[in-house]
Short mmCIF file of C-alpha atoms in Angstrom, two decimals:
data_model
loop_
_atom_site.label_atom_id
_atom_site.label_comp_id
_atom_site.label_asym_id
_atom_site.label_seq_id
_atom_site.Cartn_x
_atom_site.Cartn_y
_atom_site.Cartn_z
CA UNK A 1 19.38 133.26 10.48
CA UNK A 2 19.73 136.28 7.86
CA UNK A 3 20.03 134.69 4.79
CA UNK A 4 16.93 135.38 2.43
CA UNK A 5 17.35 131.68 1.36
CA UNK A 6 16.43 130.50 4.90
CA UNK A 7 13.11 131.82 5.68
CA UNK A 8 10.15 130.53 7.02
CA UNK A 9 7.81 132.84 4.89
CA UNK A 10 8.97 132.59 1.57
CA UNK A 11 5.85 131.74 -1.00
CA UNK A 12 7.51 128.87 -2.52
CA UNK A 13 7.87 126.60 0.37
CA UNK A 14 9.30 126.94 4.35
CA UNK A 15 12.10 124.38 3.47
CA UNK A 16 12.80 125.57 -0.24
CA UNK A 17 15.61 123.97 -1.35
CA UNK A 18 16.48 121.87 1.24
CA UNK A 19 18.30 118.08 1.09
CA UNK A 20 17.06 115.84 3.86
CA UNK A 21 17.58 112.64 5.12
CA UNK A 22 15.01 110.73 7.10
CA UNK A 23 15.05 107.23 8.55
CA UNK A 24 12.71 104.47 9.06
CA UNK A 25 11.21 106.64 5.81
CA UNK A 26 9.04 103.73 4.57
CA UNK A 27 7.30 103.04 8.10
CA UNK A 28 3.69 105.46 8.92
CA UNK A 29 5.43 107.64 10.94
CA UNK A 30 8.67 108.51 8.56
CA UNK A 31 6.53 108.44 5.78
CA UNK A 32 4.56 111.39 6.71
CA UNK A 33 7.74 113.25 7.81
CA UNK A 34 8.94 112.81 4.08
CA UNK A 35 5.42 114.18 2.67
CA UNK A 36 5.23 116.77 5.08
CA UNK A 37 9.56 117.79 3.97
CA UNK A 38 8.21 117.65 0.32
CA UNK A 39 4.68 119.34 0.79
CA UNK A 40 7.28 122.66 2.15
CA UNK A 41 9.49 122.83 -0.83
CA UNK A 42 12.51 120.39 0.24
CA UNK A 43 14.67 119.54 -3.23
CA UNK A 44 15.85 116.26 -1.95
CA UNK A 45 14.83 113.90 0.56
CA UNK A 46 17.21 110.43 0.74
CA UNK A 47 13.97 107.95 2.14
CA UNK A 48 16.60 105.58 4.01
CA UNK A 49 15.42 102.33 5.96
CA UNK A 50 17.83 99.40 6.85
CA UNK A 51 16.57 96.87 4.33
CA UNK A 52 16.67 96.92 0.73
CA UNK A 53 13.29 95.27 0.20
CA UNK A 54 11.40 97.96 1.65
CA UNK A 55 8.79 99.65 -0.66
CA UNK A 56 11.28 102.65 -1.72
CA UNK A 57 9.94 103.09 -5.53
CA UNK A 58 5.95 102.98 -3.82
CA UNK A 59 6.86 105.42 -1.57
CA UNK A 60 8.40 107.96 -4.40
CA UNK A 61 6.03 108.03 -6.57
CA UNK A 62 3.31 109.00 -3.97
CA UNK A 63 5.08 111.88 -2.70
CA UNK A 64 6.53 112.69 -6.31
CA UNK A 65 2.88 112.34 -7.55
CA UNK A 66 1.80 115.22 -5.24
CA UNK A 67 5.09 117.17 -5.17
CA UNK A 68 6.66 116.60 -8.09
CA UNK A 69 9.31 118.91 -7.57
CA UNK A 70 10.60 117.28 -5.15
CA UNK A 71 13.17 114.29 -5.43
CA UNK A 72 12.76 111.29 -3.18
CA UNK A 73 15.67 108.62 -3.16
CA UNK A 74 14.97 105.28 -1.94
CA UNK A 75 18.10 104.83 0.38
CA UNK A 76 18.59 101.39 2.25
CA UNK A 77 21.69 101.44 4.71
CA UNK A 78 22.17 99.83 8.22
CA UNK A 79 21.27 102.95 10.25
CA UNK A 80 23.57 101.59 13.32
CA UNK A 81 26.51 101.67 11.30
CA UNK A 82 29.34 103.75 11.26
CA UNK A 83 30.36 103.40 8.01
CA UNK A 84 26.72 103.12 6.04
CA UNK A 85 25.96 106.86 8.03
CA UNK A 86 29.67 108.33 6.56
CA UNK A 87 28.87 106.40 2.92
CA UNK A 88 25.00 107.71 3.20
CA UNK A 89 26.56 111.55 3.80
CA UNK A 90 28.92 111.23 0.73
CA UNK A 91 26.29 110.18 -1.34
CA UNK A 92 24.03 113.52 0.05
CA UNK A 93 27.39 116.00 -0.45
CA UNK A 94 28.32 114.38 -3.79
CA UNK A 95 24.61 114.69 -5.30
CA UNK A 96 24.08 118.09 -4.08
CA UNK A 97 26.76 120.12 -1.85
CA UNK A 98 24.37 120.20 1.15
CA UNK A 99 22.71 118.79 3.64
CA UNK A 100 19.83 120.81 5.91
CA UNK A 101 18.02 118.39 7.90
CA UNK A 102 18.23 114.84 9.94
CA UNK A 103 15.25 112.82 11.01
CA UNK A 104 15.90 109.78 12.66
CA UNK A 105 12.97 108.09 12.95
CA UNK A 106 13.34 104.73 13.28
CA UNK A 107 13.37 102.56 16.90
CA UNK A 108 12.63 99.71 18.62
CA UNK A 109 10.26 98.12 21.15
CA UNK A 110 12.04 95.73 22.79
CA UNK A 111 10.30 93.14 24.80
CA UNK A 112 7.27 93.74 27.21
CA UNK A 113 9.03 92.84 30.49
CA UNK A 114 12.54 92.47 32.38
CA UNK A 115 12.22 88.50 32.65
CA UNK A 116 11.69 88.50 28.51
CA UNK A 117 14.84 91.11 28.44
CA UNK A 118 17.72 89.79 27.24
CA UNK A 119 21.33 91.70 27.39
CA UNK A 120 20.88 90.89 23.45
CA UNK A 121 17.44 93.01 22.92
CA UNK A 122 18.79 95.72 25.31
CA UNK A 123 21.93 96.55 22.86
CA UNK A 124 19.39 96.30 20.23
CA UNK A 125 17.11 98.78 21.28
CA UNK A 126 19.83 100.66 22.42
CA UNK A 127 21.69 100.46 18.70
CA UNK A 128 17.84 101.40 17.24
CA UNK A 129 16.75 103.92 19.56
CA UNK A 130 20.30 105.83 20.42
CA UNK A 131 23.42 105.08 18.28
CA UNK A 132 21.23 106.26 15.14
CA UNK A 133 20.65 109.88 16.59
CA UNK A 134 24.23 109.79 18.57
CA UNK A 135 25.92 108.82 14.81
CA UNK A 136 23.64 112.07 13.19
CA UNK A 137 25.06 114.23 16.15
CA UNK A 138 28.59 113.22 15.41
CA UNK A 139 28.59 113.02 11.66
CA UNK A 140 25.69 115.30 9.98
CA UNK A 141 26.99 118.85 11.86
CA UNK A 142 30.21 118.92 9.28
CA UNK A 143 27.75 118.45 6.06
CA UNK A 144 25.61 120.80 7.52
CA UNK A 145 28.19 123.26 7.94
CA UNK A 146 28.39 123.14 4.14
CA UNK A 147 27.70 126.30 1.97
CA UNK A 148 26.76 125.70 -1.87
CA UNK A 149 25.63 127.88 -4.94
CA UNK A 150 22.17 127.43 -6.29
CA UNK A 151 22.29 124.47 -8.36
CA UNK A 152 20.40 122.97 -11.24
CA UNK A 153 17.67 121.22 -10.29
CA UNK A 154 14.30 121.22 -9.13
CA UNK A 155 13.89 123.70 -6.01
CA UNK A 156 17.53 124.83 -5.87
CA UNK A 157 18.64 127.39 -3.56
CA UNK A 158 21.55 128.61 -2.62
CA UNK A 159 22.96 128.04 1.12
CA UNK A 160 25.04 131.20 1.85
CA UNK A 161 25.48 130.05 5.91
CA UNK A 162 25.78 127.03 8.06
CA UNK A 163 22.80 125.71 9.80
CA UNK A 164 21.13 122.11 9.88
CA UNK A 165 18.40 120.95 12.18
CA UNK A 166 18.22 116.73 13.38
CA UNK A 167 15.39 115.75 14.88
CA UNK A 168 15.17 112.53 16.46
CA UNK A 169 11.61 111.01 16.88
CA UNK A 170 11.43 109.24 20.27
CA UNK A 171 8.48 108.21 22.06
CA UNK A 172 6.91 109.39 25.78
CA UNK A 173 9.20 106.59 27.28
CA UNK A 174 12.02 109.31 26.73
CA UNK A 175 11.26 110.92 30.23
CA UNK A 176 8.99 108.42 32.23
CA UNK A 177 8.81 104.61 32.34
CA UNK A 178 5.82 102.17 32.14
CA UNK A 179 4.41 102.86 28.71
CA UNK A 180 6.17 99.90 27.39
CA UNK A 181 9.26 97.49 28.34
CA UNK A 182 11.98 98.19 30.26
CA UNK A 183 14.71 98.39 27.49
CA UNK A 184 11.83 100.70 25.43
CA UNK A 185 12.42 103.15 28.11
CA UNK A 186 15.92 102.82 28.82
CA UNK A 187 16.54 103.45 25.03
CA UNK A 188 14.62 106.23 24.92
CA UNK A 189 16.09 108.13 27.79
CA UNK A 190 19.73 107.74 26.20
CA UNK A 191 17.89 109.19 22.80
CA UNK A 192 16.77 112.24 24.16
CA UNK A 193 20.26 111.98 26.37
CA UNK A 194 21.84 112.57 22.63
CA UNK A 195 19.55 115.89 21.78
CA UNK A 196 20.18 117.35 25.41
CA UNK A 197 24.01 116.80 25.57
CA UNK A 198 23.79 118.08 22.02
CA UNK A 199 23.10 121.64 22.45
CA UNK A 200 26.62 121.92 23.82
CA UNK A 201 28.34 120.16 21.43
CA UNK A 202 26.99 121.87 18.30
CA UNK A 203 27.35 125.72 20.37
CA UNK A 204 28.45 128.37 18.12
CA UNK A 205 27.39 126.41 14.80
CA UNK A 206 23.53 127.37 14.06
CA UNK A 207 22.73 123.79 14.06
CA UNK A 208 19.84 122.66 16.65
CA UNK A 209 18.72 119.62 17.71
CA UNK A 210 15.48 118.15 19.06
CA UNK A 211 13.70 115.67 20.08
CA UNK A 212 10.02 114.75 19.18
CA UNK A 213 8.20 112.55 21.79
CA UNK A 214 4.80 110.97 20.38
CA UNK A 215 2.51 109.00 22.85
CA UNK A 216 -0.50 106.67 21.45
CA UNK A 217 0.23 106.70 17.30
CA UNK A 218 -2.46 104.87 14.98
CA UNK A 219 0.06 103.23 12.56
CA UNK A 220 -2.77 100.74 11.73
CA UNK A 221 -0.68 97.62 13.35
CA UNK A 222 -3.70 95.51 15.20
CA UNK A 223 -2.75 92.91 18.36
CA UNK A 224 -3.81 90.05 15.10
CA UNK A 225 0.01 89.09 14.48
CA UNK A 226 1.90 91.62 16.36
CA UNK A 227 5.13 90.96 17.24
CA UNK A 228 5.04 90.76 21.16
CA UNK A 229 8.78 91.11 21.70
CA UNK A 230 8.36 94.03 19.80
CA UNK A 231 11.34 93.59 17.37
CA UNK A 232 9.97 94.89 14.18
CA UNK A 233 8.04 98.00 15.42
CA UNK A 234 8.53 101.36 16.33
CA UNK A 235 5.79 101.79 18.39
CA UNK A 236 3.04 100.01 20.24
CA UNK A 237 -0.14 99.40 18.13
CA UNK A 238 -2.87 102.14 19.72
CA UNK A 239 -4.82 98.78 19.73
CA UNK A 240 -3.21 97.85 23.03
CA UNK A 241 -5.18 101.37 24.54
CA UNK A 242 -8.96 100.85 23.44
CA UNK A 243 -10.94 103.64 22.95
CA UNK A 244 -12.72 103.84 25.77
CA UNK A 245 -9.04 104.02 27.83
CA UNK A 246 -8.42 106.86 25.64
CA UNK A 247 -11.00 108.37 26.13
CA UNK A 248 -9.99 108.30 30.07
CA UNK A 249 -6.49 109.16 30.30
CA UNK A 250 -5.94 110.72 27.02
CA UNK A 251 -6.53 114.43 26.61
CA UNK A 252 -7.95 115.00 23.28
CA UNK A 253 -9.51 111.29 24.02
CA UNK A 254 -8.18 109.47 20.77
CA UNK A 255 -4.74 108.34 19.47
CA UNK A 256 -3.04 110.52 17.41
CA UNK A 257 -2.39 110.26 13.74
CA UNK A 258 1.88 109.99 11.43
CA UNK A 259 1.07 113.24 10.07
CA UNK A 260 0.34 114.81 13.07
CA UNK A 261 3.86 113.59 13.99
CA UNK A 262 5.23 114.50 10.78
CA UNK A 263 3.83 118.18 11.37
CA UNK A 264 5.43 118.71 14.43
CA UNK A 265 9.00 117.37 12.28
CA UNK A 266 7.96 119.63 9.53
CA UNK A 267 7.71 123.30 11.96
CA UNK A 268 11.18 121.78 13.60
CA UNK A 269 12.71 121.42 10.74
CA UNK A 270 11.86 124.75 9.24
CA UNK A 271 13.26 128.35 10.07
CA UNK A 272 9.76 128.51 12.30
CA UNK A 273 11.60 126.70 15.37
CA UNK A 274 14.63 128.85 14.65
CA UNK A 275 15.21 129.71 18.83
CA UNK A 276 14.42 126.03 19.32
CA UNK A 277 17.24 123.45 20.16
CA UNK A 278 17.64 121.00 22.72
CA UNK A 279 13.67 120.77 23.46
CA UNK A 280 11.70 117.56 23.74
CA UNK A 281 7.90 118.00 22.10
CA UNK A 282 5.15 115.85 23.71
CA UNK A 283 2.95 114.48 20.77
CA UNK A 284 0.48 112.86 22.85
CA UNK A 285 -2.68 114.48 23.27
CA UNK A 286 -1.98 115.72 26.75
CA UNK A 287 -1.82 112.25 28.20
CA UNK A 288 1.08 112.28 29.84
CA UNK A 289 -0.04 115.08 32.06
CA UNK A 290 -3.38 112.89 33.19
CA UNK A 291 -1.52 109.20 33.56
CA UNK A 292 1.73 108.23 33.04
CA UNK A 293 0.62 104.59 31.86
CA UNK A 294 -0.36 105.49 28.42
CA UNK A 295 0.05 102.19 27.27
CA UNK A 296 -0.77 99.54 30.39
CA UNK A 297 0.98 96.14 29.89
#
Protein backbone atom coordinates (compact mmCIF):
# COMPACT_ATOMS: atom_id res chain seq x y z
CA UNK A 1 0.00 0.00 0.00
CA UNK A 2 1.26 3.68 -1.01
CA UNK A 3 -1.31 5.76 0.05
CA UNK A 4 -0.19 8.15 2.99
CA UNK A 5 -3.75 7.51 4.40
CA UNK A 6 -2.91 3.80 4.95
CA UNK A 7 -0.01 3.63 7.16
CA UNK A 8 0.87 1.83 10.03
CA UNK A 9 3.01 4.73 11.58
CA UNK A 10 1.01 7.62 11.37
CA UNK A 11 0.82 9.53 15.02
CA UNK A 12 -2.82 9.67 15.09
CA UNK A 13 -3.71 6.09 15.11
CA UNK A 14 -2.61 2.67 12.85
CA UNK A 15 -6.30 2.38 11.65
CA UNK A 16 -7.08 6.24 11.33
CA UNK A 17 -10.10 6.59 9.75
CA UNK A 18 -11.21 3.35 9.31
CA UNK A 19 -15.13 1.86 9.33
CA UNK A 20 -15.29 -1.62 10.78
CA UNK A 21 -17.61 -4.13 11.39
CA UNK A 22 -17.17 -6.78 14.03
CA UNK A 23 -19.44 -9.60 15.16
CA UNK A 24 -20.34 -11.28 18.27
CA UNK A 25 -19.14 -7.44 19.38
CA UNK A 26 -20.90 -7.60 22.78
CA UNK A 27 -19.30 -11.10 23.85
CA UNK A 28 -15.36 -10.83 25.85
CA UNK A 29 -13.68 -11.68 22.96
CA UNK A 30 -15.41 -9.14 20.25
CA UNK A 31 -15.51 -6.68 22.76
CA UNK A 32 -11.88 -6.26 23.06
CA UNK A 33 -11.48 -6.41 19.24
CA UNK A 34 -13.80 -3.22 19.17
CA UNK A 35 -11.58 -1.40 21.99
CA UNK A 36 -8.52 -2.45 20.57
CA UNK A 37 -10.17 -0.95 16.55
CA UNK A 38 -11.02 2.26 18.58
CA UNK A 39 -7.83 2.52 20.88
CA UNK A 40 -5.90 2.76 16.91
CA UNK A 41 -7.93 5.55 15.52
CA UNK A 42 -10.89 3.57 13.66
CA UNK A 43 -13.90 6.35 12.85
CA UNK A 44 -16.59 3.78 12.91
CA UNK A 45 -17.03 0.49 14.26
CA UNK A 46 -20.85 -1.15 13.58
CA UNK A 47 -20.78 -3.52 17.19
CA UNK A 48 -23.20 -6.21 15.46
CA UNK A 49 -24.50 -9.40 17.44
CA UNK A 50 -27.63 -11.43 16.36
CA UNK A 51 -30.01 -10.28 19.07
CA UNK A 52 -31.38 -7.01 19.74
CA UNK A 53 -31.30 -7.29 23.51
CA UNK A 54 -27.72 -7.45 23.75
CA UNK A 55 -26.02 -4.66 25.83
CA UNK A 56 -25.20 -2.39 22.61
CA UNK A 57 -25.65 1.23 24.42
CA UNK A 58 -23.22 -0.40 27.61
CA UNK A 59 -20.85 -1.36 25.31
CA UNK A 60 -20.62 2.31 23.49
CA UNK A 61 -20.27 4.27 26.01
CA UNK A 62 -17.23 2.31 27.45
CA UNK A 63 -15.29 2.44 24.41
CA UNK A 64 -16.69 6.05 23.56
CA UNK A 65 -15.72 6.98 27.19
CA UNK A 66 -12.04 6.13 26.44
CA UNK A 67 -12.01 6.96 22.70
CA UNK A 68 -14.31 9.35 22.18
CA UNK A 69 -13.52 9.92 18.77
CA UNK A 70 -14.51 7.05 17.79
CA UNK A 71 -18.21 6.03 16.85
CA UNK A 72 -19.56 2.70 17.98
CA UNK A 73 -23.05 1.56 16.53
CA UNK A 74 -24.92 -1.00 18.29
CA UNK A 75 -25.87 -3.25 15.23
CA UNK A 76 -28.14 -6.42 15.84
CA UNK A 77 -28.63 -8.58 12.56
CA UNK A 78 -28.82 -12.43 12.06
CA UNK A 79 -25.13 -12.92 11.11
CA UNK A 80 -26.15 -16.25 8.99
CA UNK A 81 -28.23 -14.36 6.80
CA UNK A 82 -27.91 -13.39 3.44
CA UNK A 83 -29.90 -10.60 3.38
CA UNK A 84 -29.16 -8.99 7.13
CA UNK A 85 -25.06 -9.17 5.81
CA UNK A 86 -26.19 -7.16 2.23
CA UNK A 87 -28.74 -4.73 4.52
CA UNK A 88 -25.76 -4.46 7.32
CA UNK A 89 -23.20 -3.32 4.21
CA UNK A 90 -25.73 -0.66 2.92
CA UNK A 91 -26.11 0.72 6.11
CA UNK A 92 -21.86 0.89 6.42
CA UNK A 93 -21.66 2.45 2.52
CA UNK A 94 -24.65 4.78 3.09
CA UNK A 95 -23.23 6.22 6.55
CA UNK A 96 -19.80 6.59 5.33
CA UNK A 97 -18.61 5.49 1.64
CA UNK A 98 -16.29 2.80 3.07
CA UNK A 99 -15.68 -0.07 4.60
CA UNK A 100 -11.86 -1.27 5.80
CA UNK A 101 -12.18 -4.14 8.00
CA UNK A 102 -14.35 -7.52 8.87
CA UNK A 103 -14.15 -9.39 12.12
CA UNK A 104 -16.25 -12.19 12.47
CA UNK A 105 -16.11 -13.22 15.70
CA UNK A 106 -18.84 -14.96 16.71
CA UNK A 107 -19.22 -19.17 16.82
CA UNK A 108 -20.49 -21.96 18.30
CA UNK A 109 -19.68 -24.96 20.52
CA UNK A 110 -21.81 -27.45 19.61
CA UNK A 111 -22.29 -30.41 21.80
CA UNK A 112 -19.48 -32.36 23.70
CA UNK A 113 -19.79 -35.68 21.84
CA UNK A 114 -21.02 -37.51 18.48
CA UNK A 115 -23.93 -39.47 20.37
CA UNK A 116 -25.24 -35.75 21.73
CA UNK A 117 -24.67 -34.52 17.87
CA UNK A 118 -27.54 -33.97 16.13
CA UNK A 119 -27.66 -33.24 12.12
CA UNK A 120 -29.57 -30.05 13.70
CA UNK A 121 -26.47 -28.69 15.96
CA UNK A 122 -24.04 -29.65 13.12
CA UNK A 123 -25.79 -27.05 10.53
CA UNK A 124 -25.78 -24.81 13.43
CA UNK A 125 -22.33 -24.71 14.17
CA UNK A 126 -21.69 -24.89 10.75
CA UNK A 127 -24.13 -21.61 9.98
CA UNK A 128 -22.12 -19.93 13.30
CA UNK A 129 -18.72 -20.93 12.71
CA UNK A 130 -18.54 -20.84 8.59
CA UNK A 131 -21.41 -19.20 6.61
CA UNK A 132 -20.63 -15.89 8.71
CA UNK A 133 -16.92 -15.63 7.40
CA UNK A 134 -17.94 -17.41 3.86
CA UNK A 135 -20.92 -14.43 3.57
CA UNK A 136 -17.87 -11.58 4.56
CA UNK A 137 -15.70 -13.29 1.77
CA UNK A 138 -18.45 -13.03 -0.76
CA UNK A 139 -20.02 -9.73 0.13
CA UNK A 140 -17.48 -7.27 2.08
CA UNK A 141 -14.55 -7.40 -0.96
CA UNK A 142 -16.98 -5.02 -3.27
CA UNK A 143 -17.42 -2.34 -0.22
CA UNK A 144 -13.98 -2.66 0.37
CA UNK A 145 -13.08 -1.95 -3.03
CA UNK A 146 -14.70 1.42 -2.34
CA UNK A 147 -12.68 4.74 -2.60
CA UNK A 148 -14.17 7.93 -0.69
CA UNK A 149 -13.05 11.63 0.04
CA UNK A 150 -12.29 12.61 3.57
CA UNK A 151 -15.49 13.20 5.15
CA UNK A 152 -16.88 15.12 8.06
CA UNK A 153 -16.64 13.47 10.99
CA UNK A 154 -14.61 12.39 13.72
CA UNK A 155 -11.26 10.65 12.38
CA UNK A 156 -12.03 11.06 8.66
CA UNK A 157 -9.63 10.09 6.12
CA UNK A 158 -9.67 9.82 2.84
CA UNK A 159 -9.38 6.21 1.03
CA UNK A 160 -7.57 6.95 -2.28
CA UNK A 161 -7.15 2.80 -3.05
CA UNK A 162 -8.90 -0.45 -2.51
CA UNK A 163 -7.89 -2.62 0.30
CA UNK A 164 -9.94 -4.27 3.26
CA UNK A 165 -8.71 -6.88 5.67
CA UNK A 166 -11.53 -9.79 7.35
CA UNK A 167 -10.41 -11.60 9.94
CA UNK A 168 -12.28 -14.43 11.14
CA UNK A 169 -11.66 -15.51 14.83
CA UNK A 170 -11.70 -19.33 15.01
CA UNK A 171 -10.46 -21.43 17.66
CA UNK A 172 -7.37 -24.28 17.76
CA UNK A 173 -10.12 -26.82 16.60
CA UNK A 174 -9.48 -25.11 13.07
CA UNK A 175 -6.52 -27.58 12.33
CA UNK A 176 -6.69 -30.49 14.96
CA UNK A 177 -9.60 -32.24 16.68
CA UNK A 178 -10.22 -33.16 20.39
CA UNK A 179 -10.29 -29.78 22.08
CA UNK A 180 -13.98 -29.86 22.05
CA UNK A 181 -17.00 -31.72 20.13
CA UNK A 182 -16.99 -33.12 17.03
CA UNK A 183 -19.17 -30.50 15.12
CA UNK A 184 -16.75 -27.68 17.14
CA UNK A 185 -14.06 -29.03 15.02
CA UNK A 186 -15.70 -29.76 11.92
CA UNK A 187 -16.92 -26.07 11.91
CA UNK A 188 -13.84 -24.79 12.47
CA UNK A 189 -11.94 -26.53 9.76
CA UNK A 190 -14.57 -25.23 7.05
CA UNK A 191 -13.83 -21.55 8.80
CA UNK A 192 -10.36 -21.47 8.21
CA UNK A 193 -11.37 -23.54 4.77
CA UNK A 194 -13.05 -19.89 3.92
CA UNK A 195 -9.65 -17.71 4.73
CA UNK A 196 -7.42 -20.34 2.79
CA UNK A 197 -9.60 -20.67 -0.39
CA UNK A 198 -9.81 -16.93 0.02
CA UNK A 199 -6.49 -15.78 -0.96
CA UNK A 200 -7.40 -16.85 -4.47
CA UNK A 201 -10.52 -15.44 -4.74
CA UNK A 202 -9.71 -11.90 -3.60
CA UNK A 203 -6.03 -12.09 -5.97
CA UNK A 204 -5.28 -8.90 -7.58
CA UNK A 205 -7.60 -6.77 -5.11
CA UNK A 206 -5.29 -5.73 -1.95
CA UNK A 207 -7.77 -7.29 0.25
CA UNK A 208 -6.33 -10.15 2.73
CA UNK A 209 -7.83 -12.43 4.77
CA UNK A 210 -6.96 -14.33 7.96
CA UNK A 211 -7.71 -16.34 10.35
CA UNK A 212 -7.06 -15.98 14.17
CA UNK A 213 -6.97 -19.30 16.15
CA UNK A 214 -7.16 -18.75 20.10
CA UNK A 215 -6.72 -21.87 22.43
CA UNK A 216 -7.69 -21.65 26.36
CA UNK A 217 -9.58 -17.88 26.59
CA UNK A 218 -10.64 -16.62 30.22
CA UNK A 219 -14.06 -15.12 29.21
CA UNK A 220 -15.02 -15.49 32.93
CA UNK A 221 -17.88 -18.27 32.05
CA UNK A 222 -17.44 -20.89 35.20
CA UNK A 223 -18.76 -24.86 34.78
CA UNK A 224 -21.78 -23.18 37.62
CA UNK A 225 -24.57 -22.99 34.78
CA UNK A 226 -22.74 -23.57 31.65
CA UNK A 227 -24.45 -24.60 28.89
CA UNK A 228 -23.09 -28.23 28.22
CA UNK A 229 -24.36 -28.52 24.65
CA UNK A 230 -22.56 -25.54 24.21
CA UNK A 231 -25.23 -23.51 22.28
CA UNK A 232 -24.76 -20.09 23.62
CA UNK A 233 -20.90 -19.88 23.76
CA UNK A 234 -18.11 -19.23 21.72
CA UNK A 235 -15.70 -20.94 23.52
CA UNK A 236 -15.12 -23.40 26.29
CA UNK A 237 -14.91 -21.81 29.81
CA UNK A 238 -10.84 -22.08 30.73
CA UNK A 239 -12.59 -23.56 33.85
CA UNK A 240 -12.85 -26.93 32.12
CA UNK A 241 -8.54 -26.78 32.05
CA UNK A 242 -7.59 -26.07 35.84
CA UNK A 243 -4.63 -24.43 36.52
CA UNK A 244 -2.56 -26.91 37.41
CA UNK A 245 -3.37 -28.64 33.64
CA UNK A 246 -2.23 -25.42 32.37
CA UNK A 247 0.38 -25.24 33.91
CA UNK A 248 1.34 -28.81 32.20
CA UNK A 249 0.46 -28.61 28.71
CA UNK A 250 0.20 -24.97 28.27
CA UNK A 251 3.29 -23.00 27.32
CA UNK A 252 3.15 -19.76 29.05
CA UNK A 253 1.21 -22.06 31.82
CA UNK A 254 -2.10 -19.91 32.10
CA UNK A 255 -5.11 -19.18 29.82
CA UNK A 256 -4.95 -16.36 27.85
CA UNK A 257 -6.85 -13.17 28.16
CA UNK A 258 -9.94 -11.15 25.01
CA UNK A 259 -7.49 -8.52 24.65
CA UNK A 260 -4.76 -10.56 23.99
CA UNK A 261 -7.04 -11.87 21.20
CA UNK A 262 -8.18 -8.57 20.30
CA UNK A 263 -4.36 -7.52 19.86
CA UNK A 264 -3.54 -10.03 17.58
CA UNK A 265 -7.10 -8.64 15.44
CA UNK A 266 -5.84 -5.18 16.00
CA UNK A 267 -1.88 -5.78 14.16
CA UNK A 268 -4.11 -7.88 11.39
CA UNK A 269 -6.20 -5.45 10.80
CA UNK A 270 -3.71 -2.66 10.48
CA UNK A 271 -1.19 -1.83 7.55
CA UNK A 272 1.43 -3.81 10.09
CA UNK A 273 0.28 -7.34 8.58
CA UNK A 274 0.30 -5.72 5.15
CA UNK A 275 2.29 -9.11 3.39
CA UNK A 276 -0.08 -11.15 5.53
CA UNK A 277 -3.15 -13.00 3.94
CA UNK A 278 -4.33 -16.37 4.07
CA UNK A 279 -2.36 -17.17 7.51
CA UNK A 280 -3.88 -18.84 10.54
CA UNK A 281 -2.36 -17.21 14.05
CA UNK A 282 -2.18 -19.63 17.04
CA UNK A 283 -3.34 -17.60 20.19
CA UNK A 284 -2.68 -20.21 22.59
CA UNK A 285 0.25 -19.92 24.61
CA UNK A 286 2.22 -22.51 22.74
CA UNK A 287 -0.07 -25.32 23.74
CA UNK A 288 -0.79 -26.75 20.82
CA UNK A 289 2.81 -27.55 20.16
CA UNK A 290 3.07 -29.55 23.79
CA UNK A 291 -0.62 -31.47 23.62
CA UNK A 292 -3.11 -31.39 21.26
CA UNK A 293 -5.93 -31.91 24.02
CA UNK A 294 -6.06 -28.44 25.25
CA UNK A 295 -9.32 -28.83 26.52
CA UNK A 296 -9.87 -32.79 27.68
CA UNK A 297 -13.59 -33.80 27.67
Amino acid sequence: MNSEHFSPYRADGKLYGFVCVVTGATQPVGKAIVTELAAHGAACIYACSSTPDEPYAQLAAEVNKAYPNTKVIGYPYKITSEENTLGLIDDVLNSWGRLDVWVTSSGLLGPPSIAETSPSDLRKCFEANSMAPFFALKYAPPAMAKTTPKGSYPNAAPKDQAYGSIIVVGSVASTYGGCWGPCFTMSSHAALGVVRAGVSVLKGSGIRINCISPGQIDIGVDLKGFDMRGMSSQLPPSSLQGPEAQKAIVGLERAGLPQEVGRVAGFLASGFSSYITGANLVVDGGASVMNPLTVPI
